[in-house]
Coordinates of N, CA and C in Angstrom, one line a residue:
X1 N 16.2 10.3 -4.8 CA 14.9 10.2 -5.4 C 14.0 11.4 -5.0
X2 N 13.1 12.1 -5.7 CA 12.1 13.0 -5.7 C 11.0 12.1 -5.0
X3 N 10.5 13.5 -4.1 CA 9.2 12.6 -3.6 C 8.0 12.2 -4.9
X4 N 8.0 12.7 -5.6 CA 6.8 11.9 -6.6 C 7.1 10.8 -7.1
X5 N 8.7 10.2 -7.0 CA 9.2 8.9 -7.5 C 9.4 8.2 -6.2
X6 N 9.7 8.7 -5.0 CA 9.0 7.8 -4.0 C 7.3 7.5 -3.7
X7 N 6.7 8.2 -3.9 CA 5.2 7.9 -4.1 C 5.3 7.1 -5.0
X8 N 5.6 7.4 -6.3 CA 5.1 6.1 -7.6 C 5.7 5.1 -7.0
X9 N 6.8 4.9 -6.6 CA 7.4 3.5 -6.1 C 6.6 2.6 -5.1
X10 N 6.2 3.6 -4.2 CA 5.4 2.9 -3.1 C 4.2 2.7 -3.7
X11 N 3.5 3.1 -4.0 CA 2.1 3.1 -4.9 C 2.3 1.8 -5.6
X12 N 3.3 1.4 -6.7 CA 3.5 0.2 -7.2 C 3.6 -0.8 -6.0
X13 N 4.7 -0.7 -5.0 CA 4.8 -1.9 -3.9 C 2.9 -2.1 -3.8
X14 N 2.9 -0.9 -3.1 CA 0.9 -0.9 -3.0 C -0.1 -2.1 -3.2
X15 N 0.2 -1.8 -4.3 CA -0.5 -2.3 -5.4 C -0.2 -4.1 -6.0
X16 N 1.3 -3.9 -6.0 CA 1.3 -5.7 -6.1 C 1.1 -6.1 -4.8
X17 N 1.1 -5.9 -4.0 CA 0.8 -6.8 -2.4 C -0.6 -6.6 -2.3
X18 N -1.6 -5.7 -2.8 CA -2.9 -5.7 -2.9 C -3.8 -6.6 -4.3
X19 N -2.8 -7.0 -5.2 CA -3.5 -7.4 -6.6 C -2.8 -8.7 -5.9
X20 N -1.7 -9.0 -5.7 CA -1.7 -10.3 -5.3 C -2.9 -11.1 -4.1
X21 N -3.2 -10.4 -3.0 CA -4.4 -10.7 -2.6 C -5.0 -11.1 -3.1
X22 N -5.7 -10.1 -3.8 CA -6.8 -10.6 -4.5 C -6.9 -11.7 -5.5
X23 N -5.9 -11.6 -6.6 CA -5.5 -12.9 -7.1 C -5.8 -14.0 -6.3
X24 N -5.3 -14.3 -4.9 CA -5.2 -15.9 -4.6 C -6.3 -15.7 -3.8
X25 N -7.3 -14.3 -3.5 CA -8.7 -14.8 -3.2 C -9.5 -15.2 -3.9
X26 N -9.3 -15.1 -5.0 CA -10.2 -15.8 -6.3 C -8.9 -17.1 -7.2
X27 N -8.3 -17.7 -6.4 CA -7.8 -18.6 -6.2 C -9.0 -19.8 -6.6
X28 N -8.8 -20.8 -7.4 CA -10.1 -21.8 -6.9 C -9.7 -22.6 -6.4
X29 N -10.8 -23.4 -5.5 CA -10.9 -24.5 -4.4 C -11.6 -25.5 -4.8
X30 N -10.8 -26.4 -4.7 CA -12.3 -27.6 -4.6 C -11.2 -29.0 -4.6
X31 N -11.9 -30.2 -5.4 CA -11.3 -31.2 -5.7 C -10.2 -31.4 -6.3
X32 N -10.0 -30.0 -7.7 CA -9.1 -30.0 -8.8 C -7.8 -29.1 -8.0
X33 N -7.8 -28.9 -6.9 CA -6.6 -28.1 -6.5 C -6.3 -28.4 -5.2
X34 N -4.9 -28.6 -5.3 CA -4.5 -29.1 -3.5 C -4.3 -28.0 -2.8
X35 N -4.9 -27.5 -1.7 CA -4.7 -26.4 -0.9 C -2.9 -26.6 -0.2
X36 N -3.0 -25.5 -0.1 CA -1.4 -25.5 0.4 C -0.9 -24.0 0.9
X37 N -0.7 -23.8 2.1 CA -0.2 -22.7 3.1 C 1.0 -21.9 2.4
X38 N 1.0 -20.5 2.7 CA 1.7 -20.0 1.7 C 3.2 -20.0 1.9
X39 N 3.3 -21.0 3.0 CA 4.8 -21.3 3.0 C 5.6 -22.0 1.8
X40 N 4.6 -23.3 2.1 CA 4.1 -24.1 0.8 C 4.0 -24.0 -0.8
X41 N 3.3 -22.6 -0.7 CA 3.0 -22.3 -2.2 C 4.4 -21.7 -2.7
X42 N 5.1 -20.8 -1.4 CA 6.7 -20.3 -1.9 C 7.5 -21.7 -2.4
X43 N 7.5 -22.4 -1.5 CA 9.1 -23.6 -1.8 C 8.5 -24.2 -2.8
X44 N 6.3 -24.6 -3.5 CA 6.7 -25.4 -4.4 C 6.7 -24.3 -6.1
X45 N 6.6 -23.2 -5.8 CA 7.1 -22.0 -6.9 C 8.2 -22.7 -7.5
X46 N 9.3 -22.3 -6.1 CA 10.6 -23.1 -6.5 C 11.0 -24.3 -7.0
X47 N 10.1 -25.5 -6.6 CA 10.2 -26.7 -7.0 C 10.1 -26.3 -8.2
X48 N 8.8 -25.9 -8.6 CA 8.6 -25.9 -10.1 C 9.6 -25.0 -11.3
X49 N 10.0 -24.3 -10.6 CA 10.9 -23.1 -11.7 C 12.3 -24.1 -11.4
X50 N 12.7 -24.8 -10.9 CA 14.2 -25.3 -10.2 C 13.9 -26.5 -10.2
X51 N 13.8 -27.7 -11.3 CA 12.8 -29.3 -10.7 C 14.4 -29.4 -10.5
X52 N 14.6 -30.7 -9.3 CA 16.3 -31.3 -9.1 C 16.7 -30.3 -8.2
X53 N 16.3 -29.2 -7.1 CA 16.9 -28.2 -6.4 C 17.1 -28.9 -5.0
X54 N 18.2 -28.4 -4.2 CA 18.0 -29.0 -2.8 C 17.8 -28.0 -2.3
X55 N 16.7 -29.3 -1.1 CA 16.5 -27.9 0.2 C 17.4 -27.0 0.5
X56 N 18.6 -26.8 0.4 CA 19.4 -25.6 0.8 C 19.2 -24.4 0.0
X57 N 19.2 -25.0 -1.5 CA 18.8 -24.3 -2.7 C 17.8 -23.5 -2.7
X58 N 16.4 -24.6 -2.0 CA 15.2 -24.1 -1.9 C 14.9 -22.8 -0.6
X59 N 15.5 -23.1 0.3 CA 15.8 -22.1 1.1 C 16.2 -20.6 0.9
X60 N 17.2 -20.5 0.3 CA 18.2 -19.5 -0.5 C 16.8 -19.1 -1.0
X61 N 16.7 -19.7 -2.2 CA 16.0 -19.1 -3.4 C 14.4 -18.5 -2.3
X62 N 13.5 -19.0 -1.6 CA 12.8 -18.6 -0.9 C 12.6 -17.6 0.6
X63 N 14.1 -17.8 0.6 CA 14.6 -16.9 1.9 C 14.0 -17.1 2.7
X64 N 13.3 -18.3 2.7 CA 13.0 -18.7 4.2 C 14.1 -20.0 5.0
X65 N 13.7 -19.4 6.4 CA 14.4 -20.9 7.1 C 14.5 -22.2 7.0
X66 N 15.6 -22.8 7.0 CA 15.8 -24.1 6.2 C 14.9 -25.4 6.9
X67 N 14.6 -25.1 8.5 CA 13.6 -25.8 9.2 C 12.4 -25.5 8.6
X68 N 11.8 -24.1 8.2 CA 10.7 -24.2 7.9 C 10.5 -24.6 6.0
X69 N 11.4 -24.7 5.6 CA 11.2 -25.5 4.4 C 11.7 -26.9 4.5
X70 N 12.1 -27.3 4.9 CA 11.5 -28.7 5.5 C 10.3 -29.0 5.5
X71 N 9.7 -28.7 6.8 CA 8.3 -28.6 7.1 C 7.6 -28.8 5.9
X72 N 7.5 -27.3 4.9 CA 6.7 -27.8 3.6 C 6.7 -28.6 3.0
X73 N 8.3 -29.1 2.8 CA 9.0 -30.4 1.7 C 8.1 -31.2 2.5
X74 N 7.9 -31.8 3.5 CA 7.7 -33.3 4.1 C 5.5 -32.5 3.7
X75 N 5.1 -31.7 4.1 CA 3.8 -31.4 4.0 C 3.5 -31.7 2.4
X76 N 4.3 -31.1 1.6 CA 4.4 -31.5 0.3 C 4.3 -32.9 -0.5
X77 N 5.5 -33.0 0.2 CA 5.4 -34.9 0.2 C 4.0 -35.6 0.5
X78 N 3.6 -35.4 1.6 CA 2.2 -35.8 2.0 C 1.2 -35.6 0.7
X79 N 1.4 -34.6 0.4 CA 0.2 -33.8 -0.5 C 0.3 -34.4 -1.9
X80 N 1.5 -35.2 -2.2 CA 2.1 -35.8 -3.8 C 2.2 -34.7 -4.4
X81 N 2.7 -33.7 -3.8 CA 3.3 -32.9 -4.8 C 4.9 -32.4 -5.3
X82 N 5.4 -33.2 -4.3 CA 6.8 -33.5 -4.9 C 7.3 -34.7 -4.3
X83 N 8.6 -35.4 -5.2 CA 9.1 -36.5 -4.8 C 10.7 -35.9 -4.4
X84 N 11.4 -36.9 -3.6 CA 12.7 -36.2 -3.6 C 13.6 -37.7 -4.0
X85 N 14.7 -37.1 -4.4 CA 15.4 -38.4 -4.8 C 16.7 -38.1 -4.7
X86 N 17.7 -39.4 -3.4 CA 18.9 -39.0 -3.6 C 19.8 -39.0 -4.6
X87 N 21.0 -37.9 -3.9 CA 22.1 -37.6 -4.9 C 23.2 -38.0 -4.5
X88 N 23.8 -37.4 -5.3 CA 25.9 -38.0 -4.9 C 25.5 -37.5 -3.2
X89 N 26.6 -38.3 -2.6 CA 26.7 -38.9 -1.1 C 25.0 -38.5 -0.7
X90 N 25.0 -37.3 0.7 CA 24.3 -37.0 1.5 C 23.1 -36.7 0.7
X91 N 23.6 -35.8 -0.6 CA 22.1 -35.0 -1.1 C 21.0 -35.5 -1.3
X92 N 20.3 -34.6 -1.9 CA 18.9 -34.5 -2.0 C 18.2 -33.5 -3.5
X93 N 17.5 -34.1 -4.2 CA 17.1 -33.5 -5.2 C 15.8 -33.3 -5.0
X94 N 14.9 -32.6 -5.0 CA 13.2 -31.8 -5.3 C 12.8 -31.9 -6.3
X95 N 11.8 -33.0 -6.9 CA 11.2 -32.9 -7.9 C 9.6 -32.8 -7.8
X96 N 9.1 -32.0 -8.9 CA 7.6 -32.0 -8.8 C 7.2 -33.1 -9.6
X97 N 6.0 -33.2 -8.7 CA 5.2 -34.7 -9.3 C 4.5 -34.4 -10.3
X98 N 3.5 -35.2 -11.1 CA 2.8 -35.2 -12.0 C 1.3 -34.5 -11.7
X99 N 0.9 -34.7 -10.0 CA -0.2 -34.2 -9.7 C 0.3 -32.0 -9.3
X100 N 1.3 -32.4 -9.0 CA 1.9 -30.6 -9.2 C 1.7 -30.2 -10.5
X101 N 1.9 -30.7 -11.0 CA 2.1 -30.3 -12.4 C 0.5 -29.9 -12.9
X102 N -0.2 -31.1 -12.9 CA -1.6 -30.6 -13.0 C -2.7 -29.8 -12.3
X103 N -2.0 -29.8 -11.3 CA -2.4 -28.9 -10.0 C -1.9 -27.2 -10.6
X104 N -0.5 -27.2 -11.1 CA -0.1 -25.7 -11.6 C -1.0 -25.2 -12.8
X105 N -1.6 -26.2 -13.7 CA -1.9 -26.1 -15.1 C -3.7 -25.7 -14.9
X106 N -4.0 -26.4 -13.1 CA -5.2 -26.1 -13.2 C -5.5 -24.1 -12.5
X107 N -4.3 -24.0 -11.7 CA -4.2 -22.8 -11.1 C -4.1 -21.6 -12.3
X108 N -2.6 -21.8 -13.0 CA -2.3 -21.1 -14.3 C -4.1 -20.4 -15.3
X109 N -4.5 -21.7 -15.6 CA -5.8 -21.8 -16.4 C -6.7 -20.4 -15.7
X110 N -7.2 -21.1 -14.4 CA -8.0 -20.0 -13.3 C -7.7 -18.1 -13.8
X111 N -6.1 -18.2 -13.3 CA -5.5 -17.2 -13.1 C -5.9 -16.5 -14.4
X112 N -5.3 -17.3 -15.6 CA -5.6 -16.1 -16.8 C -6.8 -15.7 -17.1
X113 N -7.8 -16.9 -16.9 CA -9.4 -16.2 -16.8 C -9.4 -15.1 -16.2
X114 N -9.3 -15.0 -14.8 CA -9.5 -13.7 -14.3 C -8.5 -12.8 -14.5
X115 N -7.6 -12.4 -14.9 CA -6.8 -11.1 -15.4 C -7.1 -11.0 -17.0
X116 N -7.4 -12.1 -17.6 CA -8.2 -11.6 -18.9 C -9.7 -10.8 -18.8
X117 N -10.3 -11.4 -17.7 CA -11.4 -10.0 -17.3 C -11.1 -9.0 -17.2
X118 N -10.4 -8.4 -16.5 CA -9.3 -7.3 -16.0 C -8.5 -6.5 -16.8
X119 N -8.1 -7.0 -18.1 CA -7.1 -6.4 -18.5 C -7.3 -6.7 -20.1
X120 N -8.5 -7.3 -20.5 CA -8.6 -7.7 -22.0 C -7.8 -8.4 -23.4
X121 N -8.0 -7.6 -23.7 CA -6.9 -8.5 -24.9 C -5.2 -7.2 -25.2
X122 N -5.2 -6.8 -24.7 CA -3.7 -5.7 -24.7 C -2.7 -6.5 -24.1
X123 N -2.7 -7.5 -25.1 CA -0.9 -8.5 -24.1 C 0.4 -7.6 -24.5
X124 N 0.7 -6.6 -25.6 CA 2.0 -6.0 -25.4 C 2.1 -5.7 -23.6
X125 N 0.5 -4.8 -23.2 CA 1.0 -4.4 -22.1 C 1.2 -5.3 -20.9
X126 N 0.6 -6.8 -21.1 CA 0.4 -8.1 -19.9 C 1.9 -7.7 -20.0
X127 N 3.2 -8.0 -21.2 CA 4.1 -8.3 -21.5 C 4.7 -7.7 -21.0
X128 N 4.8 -6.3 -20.7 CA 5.7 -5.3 -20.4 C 5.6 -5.4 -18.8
X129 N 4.4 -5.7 -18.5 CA 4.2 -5.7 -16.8 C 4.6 -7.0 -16.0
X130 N 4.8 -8.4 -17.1 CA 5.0 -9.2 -16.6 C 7.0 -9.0 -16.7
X131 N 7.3 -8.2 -17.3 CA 8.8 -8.3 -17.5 C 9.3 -7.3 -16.5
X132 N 8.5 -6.1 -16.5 CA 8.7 -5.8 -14.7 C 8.6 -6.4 -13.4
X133 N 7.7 -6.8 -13.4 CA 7.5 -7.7 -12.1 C 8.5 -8.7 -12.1
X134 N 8.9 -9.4 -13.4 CA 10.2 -10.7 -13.2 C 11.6 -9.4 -12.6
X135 N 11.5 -8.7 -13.0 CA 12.5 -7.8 -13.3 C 12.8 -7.3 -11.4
X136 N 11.6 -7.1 -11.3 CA 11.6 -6.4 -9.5 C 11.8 -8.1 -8.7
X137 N 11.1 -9.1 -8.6 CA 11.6 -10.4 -8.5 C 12.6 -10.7 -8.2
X138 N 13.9 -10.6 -9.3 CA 14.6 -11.1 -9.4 C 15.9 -10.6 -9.0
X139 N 15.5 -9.5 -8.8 CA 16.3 -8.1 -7.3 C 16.2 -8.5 -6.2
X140 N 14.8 -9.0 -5.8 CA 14.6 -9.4 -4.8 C 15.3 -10.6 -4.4
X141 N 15.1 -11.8 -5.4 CA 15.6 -12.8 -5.1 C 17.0 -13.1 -4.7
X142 N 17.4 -11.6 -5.7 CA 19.6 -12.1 -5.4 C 20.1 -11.8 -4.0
X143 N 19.3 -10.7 -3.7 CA 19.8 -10.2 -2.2 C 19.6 -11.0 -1.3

C-alpha cells in the first residue's frame, strides 16, 4: 500500500470510531430506552441479527469472552430484554423479547433523526456507506 492509501485507510478507521461516539452520545435516555453497557449493547446486536443463537454463538459472533457474555445474557435477562429457551439436550437458545424489540425501534427512530440532520436526503450515498461499513464488519466479524 502507498502511504496516501494508508492515511485514507486510517482516516476512515478515524472517523468511524469518532462518528460512532458521537452517535451513542446523542443516544436518548429516559423511560422509552433501557440503558445497557456496551458489553451489553454488543451481545444484544447479536441477539437481534441471530434471534435462537447460543451463548457460544453469541460469543464467536462478538468476540468477546464466553464469561463475559454471560454476564450480559443474565444482566439482559434482568432488563427483559431477552428470554432464553432450552434446546435439544444441554442447549440454549437467545431470544429477543418484545420490549427489545421496541427498545431497538425506539433507538433506530432516534438514530435516523440525527444522521438525517447530517446527511439530508442523498440516500444513494447513506446506501453506498452503509454497504461499506457492512462490508468492513463483516471482515471483521469472520476473523
Amino acid at each position: 500500500m502507498t502511504h496516501d492509501t494508508d492515511a485514507d485507510l486510517a482516516d476512515l478507521a478515524h472517523l468511524i470510531l469518532n462518528v460512532g461516539r458521537l452517535v451513542r452520545a446523542r443516544t436518548p435516555e429516559g423511560p422509552g430506552v433501557v440503558p445497557m453497557t456496551d458489553t451489553e449493547r454488543h451481545v444484544m446486536r447479536v441477539v437481534d441479527l441471530f434471534p435462537g443463537a447460543a451463548p457460544s454463538e453469541i460469543a464467536r459472533r462478538t468476540q468477546l469472552q464466553r464469561t463475559n457474555v454471560s454476564t450480559a445474557l443474565r444482566a439482559l435477562e434482568d432488563k427483559g430484554m431477552i428470554s432464553r429457551r432450552a434446546t435439544a439436550g444441554r442447549g440454549v437458545a437467545v431470544h429477543p423479547t418484545d420490549r427489545a424489540a421496541a427498545n431497538l425501534r425506539t433507538l433506530r427512530a432516534a438514530w435516523s433523526r440525527e444522521l438525517a440532520e447530517a446527511v439530508g436526503a442523498d440516500l444513494d450515498d447513506v446506501r453506498r456507506c452503509a454497504a461499506l461499513l457492512s462490508r468492513i464488519e463483516q471482515h471483521f466479524s469472520a476473523g
